[in-house]
Short mmCIF file of C-alpha atoms in Angstrom, two decimals:
data_model
loop_
_atom_site.label_atom_id
_atom_site.label_comp_id
_atom_site.label_asym_id
_atom_site.label_seq_id
_atom_site.Cartn_x
_atom_site.Cartn_y
_atom_site.Cartn_z
CA MET X 1 8.86 0.56 6.14
CA MET X 2 9.97 3.56 4.18
CA HIS X 3 12.08 3.67 1.07
CA TRP X 4 14.10 6.79 0.31
CA PRO X 5 14.92 6.57 -3.45
CA SER X 6 17.36 9.50 -3.21
CA ARG X 7 19.57 7.42 -0.85
CA CYS X 8 19.39 4.22 -2.92
CA ILE X 9 22.55 3.28 -4.83
CA GLY X 10 20.90 0.39 -6.67
CA CYS X 11 23.18 -2.24 -5.14
CA GLY X 12 20.44 -4.86 -4.82
CA ALA X 13 21.32 -5.86 -1.29
CA CYS X 14 17.68 -5.47 -0.25
CA ALA X 15 16.39 -7.69 -3.06
CA SER X 16 19.03 -10.36 -2.42
CA VAL X 17 18.05 -10.85 1.25
CA CYS X 18 14.26 -10.67 0.94
CA PRO X 19 12.96 -14.16 1.80
CA GLU X 20 9.58 -13.42 0.24
CA HIS X 21 10.96 -11.98 -3.01
CA ALA X 22 8.84 -8.87 -2.39
CA ILE X 23 11.67 -6.72 -3.82
CA ARG X 24 13.05 -7.22 -7.28
CA MET X 25 15.62 -5.31 -9.27
CA GLU X 26 14.41 -3.66 -12.43
CA ASP X 27 16.53 -1.34 -14.55
CA GLY X 28 19.09 -1.05 -11.76
CA ARG X 29 16.65 -0.07 -9.08
CA PRO X 30 14.58 -1.98 -6.53
CA VAL X 31 10.86 -2.31 -7.23
CA THR X 32 9.08 -2.74 -3.93
CA ALA X 33 5.74 -2.92 -2.21
CA TRP X 34 5.17 0.78 -2.75
CA GLU X 35 5.09 0.27 -6.50
CA SER X 36 3.58 -3.19 -6.79
CA ARG X 37 0.48 -4.52 -4.98
CA ALA X 38 1.74 -8.09 -5.41
CA ALA X 39 5.01 -7.17 -3.67
CA CYS X 40 3.10 -5.45 -0.89
CA ASP X 41 1.04 -8.60 -0.28
CA ALA X 42 4.23 -10.70 -0.33
CA CYS X 43 6.16 -8.58 2.20
CA ALA X 44 6.31 -10.23 5.61
CA ALA X 45 7.80 -7.14 7.28
CA CYS X 46 10.78 -9.16 8.44
CA ILE X 47 13.04 -6.07 8.00
CA ALA X 48 15.89 -8.05 6.42
CA CYS X 49 15.97 -5.44 3.65
CA VAL X 50 16.29 -2.62 6.18
CA GLU X 51 19.21 -4.33 7.90
CA ALA X 52 20.93 -5.08 4.55
CA CYS X 53 20.72 -1.62 3.10
CA PRO X 54 24.16 0.04 3.32
CA THR X 55 22.92 3.60 2.74
CA GLY X 56 19.84 3.78 4.97
CA ALA X 57 17.54 4.01 1.95
CA ARG X 58 15.25 1.61 3.76
CA THR X 59 14.13 2.43 7.29
CA LEU X 60 11.60 1.06 9.70
CA VAL X 61 8.97 3.51 10.80
CA GLY X 62 5.98 3.10 13.05
CA ARG X 63 5.26 0.05 15.11
CA ASN X 64 2.86 -2.87 15.11
CA VAL X 65 -0.01 -2.44 17.54
CA ASP X 66 -2.98 -4.51 18.60
CA VAL X 67 -6.45 -3.37 19.58
CA GLU X 68 -5.48 -3.13 23.25
CA ASP X 69 -2.55 -0.82 22.42
CA VAL X 70 -4.78 1.52 20.40
CA MET X 71 -7.55 1.58 22.99
CA ALA X 72 -5.05 2.29 25.79
CA GLU X 73 -4.02 5.39 23.84
CA VAL X 74 -7.66 6.36 23.19
CA GLU X 75 -8.56 5.94 26.87
CA ARG X 76 -5.74 8.28 27.90
CA ASP X 77 -7.55 11.07 26.02
CA THR X 78 -11.13 10.47 27.13
CA ALA X 79 -11.15 13.61 29.34
CA PHE X 80 -10.31 15.65 26.23
CA TYR X 81 -13.02 13.93 24.22
CA ASP X 82 -15.56 14.62 26.97
CA GLN X 83 -14.63 18.35 27.10
CA SER X 84 -14.45 18.88 23.34
CA SER X 85 -17.09 16.46 22.04
CA GLY X 86 -14.21 14.93 20.11
CA GLY X 87 -13.24 11.40 19.41
CA VAL X 88 -11.09 9.18 17.23
CA THR X 89 -10.47 9.46 13.50
CA PHE X 90 -9.17 6.38 11.71
CA THR X 91 -7.09 7.60 8.79
CA GLY X 92 -3.63 7.42 7.31
CA GLY X 93 -3.16 5.19 4.35
CA GLU X 94 -6.56 3.50 4.05
CA PRO X 95 -8.16 2.29 7.26
CA LEU X 96 -10.51 0.01 5.29
CA SER X 97 -7.50 -1.97 4.06
CA GLN X 98 -7.51 -3.68 7.50
CA PRO X 99 -11.25 -4.33 7.83
CA GLU X 100 -11.27 -6.77 10.76
CA PHE X 101 -8.89 -4.63 12.81
CA LEU X 102 -10.92 -1.51 12.04
CA ARG X 103 -14.20 -3.27 12.88
CA THR X 104 -12.84 -4.42 16.26
CA LEU X 105 -11.55 -0.89 17.05
CA LEU X 106 -14.89 0.61 16.09
CA GLU X 107 -16.69 -1.87 18.30
CA GLU X 108 -14.42 -0.93 21.21
CA CYS X 109 -14.97 2.77 20.59
CA ARG X 110 -18.72 2.20 20.63
CA ARG X 111 -18.43 0.16 23.83
CA CYS X 112 -16.41 2.95 25.46
CA ASP X 113 -18.76 5.69 24.12
CA VAL X 114 -16.01 7.31 22.08
CA HIS X 115 -17.07 9.12 18.89
CA SER X 116 -15.50 7.56 15.81
CA ALA X 117 -14.76 8.86 12.32
CA VAL X 118 -13.34 7.01 9.33
CA ASP X 119 -11.38 8.98 6.72
CA THR X 120 -11.41 6.88 3.54
CA SER X 121 -10.94 7.09 -0.20
CA GLY X 122 -14.09 4.99 -0.49
CA LEU X 123 -12.37 2.60 -2.88
CA ALA X 124 -12.64 -0.41 -0.57
CA GLY X 125 -16.06 -1.26 -1.95
CA ALA X 126 -19.66 -0.73 -0.94
CA ALA X 127 -20.03 -4.06 0.83
CA LEU X 128 -17.24 -3.28 3.25
CA VAL X 129 -18.46 0.26 3.89
CA GLU X 130 -22.01 -1.03 4.50
CA ALA X 131 -20.75 -3.73 6.88
CA ILE X 132 -19.09 -1.29 9.26
CA ALA X 133 -21.36 1.72 8.70
CA PRO X 134 -23.45 1.08 11.84
CA LEU X 135 -20.30 1.43 13.95
CA VAL X 136 -19.11 4.73 12.42
CA ASP X 137 -20.33 8.11 13.70
CA LEU X 138 -18.80 10.22 10.92
CA TRP X 139 -17.51 9.38 7.45
CA LEU X 140 -14.93 11.52 5.72
CA PHE X 141 -14.52 10.72 2.06
CA ASP X 142 -11.14 11.95 0.88
CA VAL X 143 -11.16 12.33 -2.89
CA LYS X 144 -7.57 12.33 -4.14
CA ILE X 145 -8.13 12.90 -7.83
CA VAL X 146 -10.96 13.18 -10.32
CA ASP X 147 -10.05 12.25 -13.85
CA PRO X 148 -12.94 12.73 -16.25
#
């Protein structure tokens, strides 16, 4: 889900319909999953807030997929991978935030002989990185900020 603060009128409709209380009003504006890890964990993605928003400040983007959906997309491009020595890069947000899903995808890529790369901030922890490292062909560590 996306939240467009410039469209928000602070009416609280989103907070009032959220069954998980993942949105709360604070100083006349909704505080949501994007600003609070606890809210993010609480959100069930039921989209009640999207449907209740009168200004379109909340919109649904993307779609839920399973491993089979992703691999069907990957398999459509295997001719390109073969010609270019390319493969799949898992990125966007933080792929290590869904470790079991990522592990299963990496196992499938390995089984299908598709090169895999993981683009990560590295903040998921060494144990997680070490656990999937044997399945990853290329690591890309994306440093966002260094604050001495």
